[in-house]
């Protein structure tokens, strides 16, 4: 019997607060790429969480931060979608 772990099969979703649009994202895809695939462009520069160009406010969600520039306080409200990801469920972005 083949079993798939819940981490691999769980649907990860980005919700755009202003429109209610929901975008599925895989663990292998960046949030920036998932947004761009859906026609939402966020300015980026380094794509590695070092510059802050793509810093984006989030309303809710369980974020796996990957940047090197935001403080712990900023992480409570902002993420860098070029390198950060959703840990589980749905993340609502202030877009």
Tab-separated table of N, CA and C in Angstrom:
chain	number	residue	atom	x	y	z
A	1	UNK	N	0.844	-1.189	0.000
A	1	UNK	CA	0.000	0.000	0.000
A	1	UNK	C	0.887	1.250	0.000
A	2	UNK	N	0.611	2.169	-0.893
A	2	UNK	CA	1.343	3.426	-0.933
A	2	UNK	C	0.642	4.442	-0.046
A	3	UNK	N	1.411	5.117	0.770
A	3	UNK	CA	0.836	6.181	1.590
A	3	UNK	C	1.553	7.477	1.272
A	4	UNK	N	0.809	8.522	1.254
A	4	UNK	CA	1.359	9.855	1.000
A	4	UNK	C	1.271	10.626	2.298
A	5	UNK	N	2.382	11.227	2.690
A	5	UNK	CA	2.359	11.982	3.949
A	5	UNK	C	1.475	13.208	3.788
A	6	UNK	N	0.891	13.643	4.879
A	6	UNK	CA	-0.002	14.799	4.818
A	6	UNK	C	0.745	16.052	4.373
A	7	UNK	N	2.042	16.144	4.690
A	7	UNK	CA	2.828	17.308	4.277
A	7	UNK	C	2.952	17.384	2.759
A	8	UNK	N	3.023	16.212	2.094
A	8	UNK	CA	3.148	16.199	0.646
A	8	UNK	C	1.817	16.432	-0.048
A	9	UNK	N	0.731	15.998	0.560
A	9	UNK	CA	-0.565	16.063	-0.103
A	9	UNK	C	-1.396	17.280	0.303
A	10	UNK	N	-0.987	17.963	1.345
A	10	UNK	CA	-1.761	19.100	1.827
A	10	UNK	C	-1.763	20.233	0.801
A	11	UNK	N	-2.939	20.796	0.589
A	11	UNK	CA	-3.058	21.919	-0.333
A	11	UNK	C	-2.604	23.197	0.357
A	12	UNK	N	-1.703	23.904	-0.295
A	12	UNK	CA	-1.247	25.204	0.190
A	12	UNK	C	-1.878	26.262	-0.698
A	13	UNK	N	-2.451	27.295	-0.076
A	13	UNK	CA	-3.212	28.294	-0.828
A	13	UNK	C	-2.797	29.699	-0.409
A	14	UNK	N	-2.630	30.548	-1.414
A	14	UNK	CA	-2.419	31.984	-1.206
A	14	UNK	C	-3.749	32.644	-1.517
A	15	UNK	N	-4.227	33.473	-0.600
A	15	UNK	CA	-5.452	34.235	-0.861
A	15	UNK	C	-5.086	35.705	-0.935
A	16	UNK	N	-5.567	36.378	-1.975
A	16	UNK	CA	-5.343	37.805	-2.162
A	16	UNK	C	-6.485	38.536	-1.466
A	17	UNK	N	-6.164	39.293	-0.426
A	17	UNK	CA	-7.211	39.905	0.398
A	17	UNK	C	-8.145	40.817	-0.395
A	18	UNK	N	-7.608	41.633	-1.284
A	18	UNK	CA	-8.434	42.633	-1.964
A	18	UNK	C	-9.448	42.030	-2.931
A	19	UNK	N	-9.144	40.848	-3.480
A	19	UNK	CA	-10.031	40.263	-4.485
A	19	UNK	C	-10.644	38.932	-4.065
A	20	UNK	N	-10.061	38.306	-3.046
A	20	UNK	CA	-10.529	36.982	-2.637
A	20	UNK	C	-9.999	35.868	-3.522
A	21	UNK	N	-9.176	36.219	-4.520
A	21	UNK	CA	-8.590	35.216	-5.416
A	21	UNK	C	-7.762	34.223	-4.614
A	22	UNK	N	-7.918	32.937	-4.927
A	22	UNK	CA	-7.161	31.887	-4.248
A	22	UNK	C	-6.261	31.195	-5.259
A	23	UNK	N	-4.992	31.064	-4.886
A	23	UNK	CA	-3.981	30.513	-5.772
A	23	UNK	C	-3.307	29.338	-5.068
A	24	UNK	N	-3.364	28.169	-5.675
A	24	UNK	CA	-2.670	27.002	-5.122
A	24	UNK	C	-1.179	27.144	-5.389
A	25	UNK	N	-0.379	26.707	-4.432
A	25	UNK	CA	1.081	26.753	-4.583
A	25	UNK	C	1.661	25.454	-4.039
A	26	UNK	N	2.585	24.891	-4.763
A	26	UNK	CA	3.236	23.664	-4.298
A	26	UNK	C	4.445	24.034	-3.445
A	27	UNK	N	4.958	23.074	-2.715
A	27	UNK	CA	6.159	23.307	-1.906
A	27	UNK	C	7.361	23.650	-2.780
A	28	UNK	N	7.355	23.179	-4.028
A	28	UNK	CA	8.487	23.401	-4.926
A	28	UNK	C	8.440	24.763	-5.625
A	29	UNK	N	7.308	25.449	-5.550
A	29	UNK	CA	7.116	26.723	-6.241
A	29	UNK	C	7.190	27.870	-5.238
A	30	UNK	N	7.850	28.953	-5.613
A	30	UNK	CA	7.896	30.116	-4.725
A	30	UNK	C	6.560	30.853	-4.763
A	31	UNK	N	6.294	31.602	-3.716
A	31	UNK	CA	5.078	32.420	-3.670
A	31	UNK	C	5.108	33.445	-4.797
A	32	UNK	N	6.277	34.042	-5.034
A	32	UNK	CA	6.445	35.014	-6.129
A	32	UNK	C	6.033	34.385	-7.461
A	33	UNK	N	6.500	33.166	-7.724
A	33	UNK	CA	6.180	32.502	-8.991
A	33	UNK	C	4.702	32.149	-9.087
A	34	UNK	N	4.110	31.690	-7.990
A	34	UNK	CA	2.680	31.358	-7.986
A	34	UNK	C	1.843	32.605	-8.258
A	35	UNK	N	2.209	33.728	-7.648
A	35	UNK	CA	1.494	34.981	-7.890
A	35	UNK	C	1.644	35.418	-9.346
A	36	UNK	N	2.869	35.362	-9.865
A	36	UNK	CA	3.123	35.773	-11.254
A	36	UNK	C	2.330	34.898	-12.228
A	37	UNK	N	2.254	33.600	-11.946
A	37	UNK	CA	1.489	32.659	-12.782
A	37	UNK	C	0.021	33.076	-12.842
A	38	UNK	N	-0.444	33.765	-11.790
A	38	UNK	CA	-1.836	34.203	-11.716
A	38	UNK	C	-2.004	35.669	-12.094
A	39	UNK	N	-0.954	36.274	-12.652
A	39	UNK	CA	-1.047	37.648	-13.141
A	39	UNK	C	-0.774	38.717	-12.107
A	40	UNK	N	-0.243	38.339	-10.942
A	40	UNK	CA	0.054	39.313	-9.891
A	40	UNK	C	1.568	39.450	-9.789
A	41	UNK	N	2.069	40.610	-10.177
A	41	UNK	CA	3.513	40.844	-10.174
A	41	UNK	C	3.917	41.627	-8.926
A	42	UNK	N	4.916	41.115	-8.237
A	42	UNK	CA	5.505	41.809	-7.093
A	42	UNK	C	6.950	42.104	-7.469
A	43	UNK	N	7.407	43.350	-7.307
A	43	UNK	CA	8.800	43.667	-7.655
A	43	UNK	C	9.772	42.810	-6.844
A	44	UNK	N	10.793	42.306	-7.518
A	44	UNK	CA	11.836	41.529	-6.857
A	44	UNK	C	13.189	41.998	-7.347
A	45	UNK	N	14.207	41.633	-6.609
A	45	UNK	CA	15.560	41.958	-7.034
A	45	UNK	C	16.470	40.749	-6.846
A	46	UNK	N	16.728	40.392	-5.592
A	46	UNK	CA	17.724	39.350	-5.338
A	46	UNK	C	17.181	37.931	-5.417
A	47	UNK	N	15.882	37.739	-5.186
A	47	UNK	CA	15.236	36.419	-5.178
A	47	UNK	C	15.810	35.483	-4.118
A	48	UNK	N	16.489	36.035	-3.107
A	48	UNK	CA	17.070	35.173	-2.076
A	48	UNK	C	16.866	35.699	-0.659
A	49	UNK	N	15.960	36.663	-0.480
A	49	UNK	CA	15.639	37.155	0.858
A	49	UNK	C	16.695	38.043	1.484
A	50	UNK	N	17.476	38.718	0.648
A	50	UNK	CA	18.550	39.563	1.163
A	50	UNK	C	18.306	41.056	0.976
A	51	UNK	N	17.405	41.444	0.067
A	51	UNK	CA	17.280	42.870	-0.251
A	51	UNK	C	16.005	43.530	0.276
A	52	UNK	N	14.932	42.791	0.423
A	52	UNK	CA	13.680	43.354	0.922
A	52	UNK	C	12.802	43.993	-0.137
A	53	UNK	N	13.190	43.937	-1.395
A	53	UNK	CA	12.403	44.543	-2.472
A	53	UNK	C	10.980	43.990	-2.505
A	54	UNK	N	10.826	42.699	-2.267
A	54	UNK	CA	9.510	42.062	-2.387
A	54	UNK	C	8.735	41.999	-1.063
A	55	UNK	N	9.231	42.646	-0.030
A	55	UNK	CA	8.586	42.609	1.295
A	55	UNK	C	7.084	42.864	1.153
A	56	UNK	N	6.289	41.934	1.678
A	56	UNK	CA	4.843	41.958	1.510
A	56	UNK	C	4.167	41.708	2.850
A	57	UNK	N	3.114	42.452	3.125
A	57	UNK	CA	2.366	42.270	4.375
A	57	UNK	C	1.418	41.095	4.220
A	58	UNK	N	1.334	40.285	5.256
A	58	UNK	CA	0.345	39.207	5.252
A	58	UNK	C	-0.627	39.415	6.411
A	59	UNK	N	-1.867	39.004	6.209
A	59	UNK	CA	-2.941	39.195	7.179
A	59	UNK	C	-3.026	37.998	8.114
A	60	UNK	N	-2.898	36.806	7.540
A	60	UNK	CA	-2.959	35.588	8.342
A	60	UNK	C	-2.234	34.474	7.614
A	61	UNK	N	-1.870	33.469	8.373
A	61	UNK	CA	-1.208	32.315	7.797
A	61	UNK	C	-0.001	31.900	8.619
A	62	UNK	N	0.422	30.684	8.395
A	62	UNK	CA	1.557	30.102	9.081
A	62	UNK	C	2.743	30.178	8.124
A	63	UNK	N	3.655	31.135	8.374
A	63	UNK	CA	4.724	31.442	7.430
A	63	UNK	C	6.036	30.774	7.844
A	64	UNK	N	6.697	30.212	6.860
A	64	UNK	CA	8.054	29.701	7.022
A	64	UNK	C	8.968	30.762	6.424
A	65	UNK	N	9.528	31.606	7.292
A	65	UNK	CA	10.359	32.723	6.826
A	65	UNK	C	11.713	32.208	6.368
A	66	UNK	N	12.186	32.734	5.234
A	66	UNK	CA	13.477	32.311	4.712
A	66	UNK	C	14.446	33.455	4.500
A	67	UNK	N	14.035	34.655	4.868
A	67	UNK	CA	14.869	35.830	4.607
A	67	UNK	C	15.927	36.024	5.684
A	68	UNK	N	16.845	36.935	5.391
A	68	UNK	CA	17.926	37.281	6.321
A	68	UNK	C	17.847	38.731	6.775
A	69	UNK	N	16.790	39.443	6.387
A	69	UNK	CA	16.773	40.882	6.659
A	69	UNK	C	15.661	41.364	7.585
A	70	UNK	N	14.535	40.668	7.634
A	70	UNK	CA	13.430	41.127	8.479
A	70	UNK	C	13.664	40.714	9.929
A	71	UNK	N	13.272	41.585	10.841
A	71	UNK	CA	13.404	41.299	12.274
A	71	UNK	C	12.278	40.373	12.724
A	72	UNK	N	12.391	39.838	13.922
A	72	UNK	CA	11.335	38.987	14.475
A	72	UNK	C	10.011	39.745	14.545
A	73	UNK	N	10.067	41.023	14.877
A	73	UNK	CA	8.853	41.845	14.944
A	73	UNK	C	8.247	41.995	13.546
A	74	UNK	N	9.078	42.260	12.543
A	74	UNK	CA	8.583	42.390	11.172
A	74	UNK	C	7.996	41.061	10.671
A	75	UNK	N	8.579	39.937	11.089
A	75	UNK	CA	8.076	38.627	10.668
A	75	UNK	C	6.640	38.376	11.122
A	76	UNK	N	6.185	39.086	12.130
A	76	UNK	CA	4.813	38.919	12.602
A	76	UNK	C	3.801	39.508	11.620
A	77	UNK	N	4.282	40.364	10.710
A	77	UNK	CA	3.385	41.072	9.799
A	77	UNK	C	3.812	41.015	8.329
A	78	UNK	N	5.095	40.742	8.090
A	78	UNK	CA	5.636	40.773	6.731
A	78	UNK	C	6.386	39.483	6.400
A	79	UNK	N	6.490	39.219	5.089
A	79	UNK	CA	7.297	38.114	4.604
A	79	UNK	C	7.975	38.546	3.312
A	80	UNK	N	8.957	37.785	2.905
A	80	UNK	CA	9.596	38.002	1.611
A	80	UNK	C	9.170	36.831	0.722
A	81	UNK	N	8.188	37.051	-0.152
A	81	UNK	CA	7.609	35.955	-0.935
A	81	UNK	C	8.554	35.317	-1.943
A	82	UNK	N	9.726	35.906	-2.149
A	82	UNK	CA	10.691	35.277	-3.057
A	82	UNK	C	11.296	34.027	-2.430
A	83	UNK	N	11.365	33.995	-1.088
A	83	UNK	CA	12.071	32.912	-0.407
A	83	UNK	C	11.255	32.295	0.733
A	84	UNK	N	10.299	33.009	1.284
A	84	UNK	CA	9.469	32.474	2.367
A	84	UNK	C	8.382	31.583	1.778
A	85	UNK	N	7.769	30.766	2.620
A	85	UNK	CA	6.730	29.852	2.119
A	85	UNK	C	5.644	29.666	3.166
A	86	UNK	N	4.591	28.990	2.777
A	86	UNK	CA	3.478	28.671	3.664
A	86	UNK	C	3.805	27.354	4.350
A	87	UNK	N	3.692	27.314	5.673
A	87	UNK	CA	3.926	26.061	6.386
A	87	UNK	C	2.760	25.108	6.184
A	88	UNK	N	1.544	25.646	6.259
A	88	UNK	CA	0.354	24.807	6.084
A	88	UNK	C	-0.852	25.680	5.796
A	89	UNK	N	-1.851	25.078	5.153
A	89	UNK	CA	-3.128	25.754	4.956
A	89	UNK	C	-3.102	26.931	3.999
A	90	UNK	N	-3.765	28.011	4.420
A	90	UNK	CA	-3.946	29.195	3.598
A	90	UNK	C	-3.253	30.391	4.215
A	91	UNK	N	-2.633	31.196	3.367
A	91	UNK	CA	-2.026	32.454	3.776
A	91	UNK	C	-2.756	33.575	3.048
A	92	UNK	N	-3.184	34.600	3.786
A	92	UNK	CA	-3.850	35.746	3.189
A	92	UNK	C	-2.850	36.884	3.078
A	93	UNK	N	-2.624	37.345	1.851
A	93	UNK	CA	-1.687	38.442	1.602
A	93	UNK	C	-2.434	39.754	1.458
A	94	UNK	N	-1.836	40.820	1.957
A	94	UNK	CA	-2.406	42.161	1.887
A	94	UNK	C	-2.089	42.761	0.515
A	95	UNK	N	-2.712	42.200	-0.482
A	95	UNK	CA	-2.534	42.662	-1.862
A	95	UNK	C	-3.886	43.005	-2.447
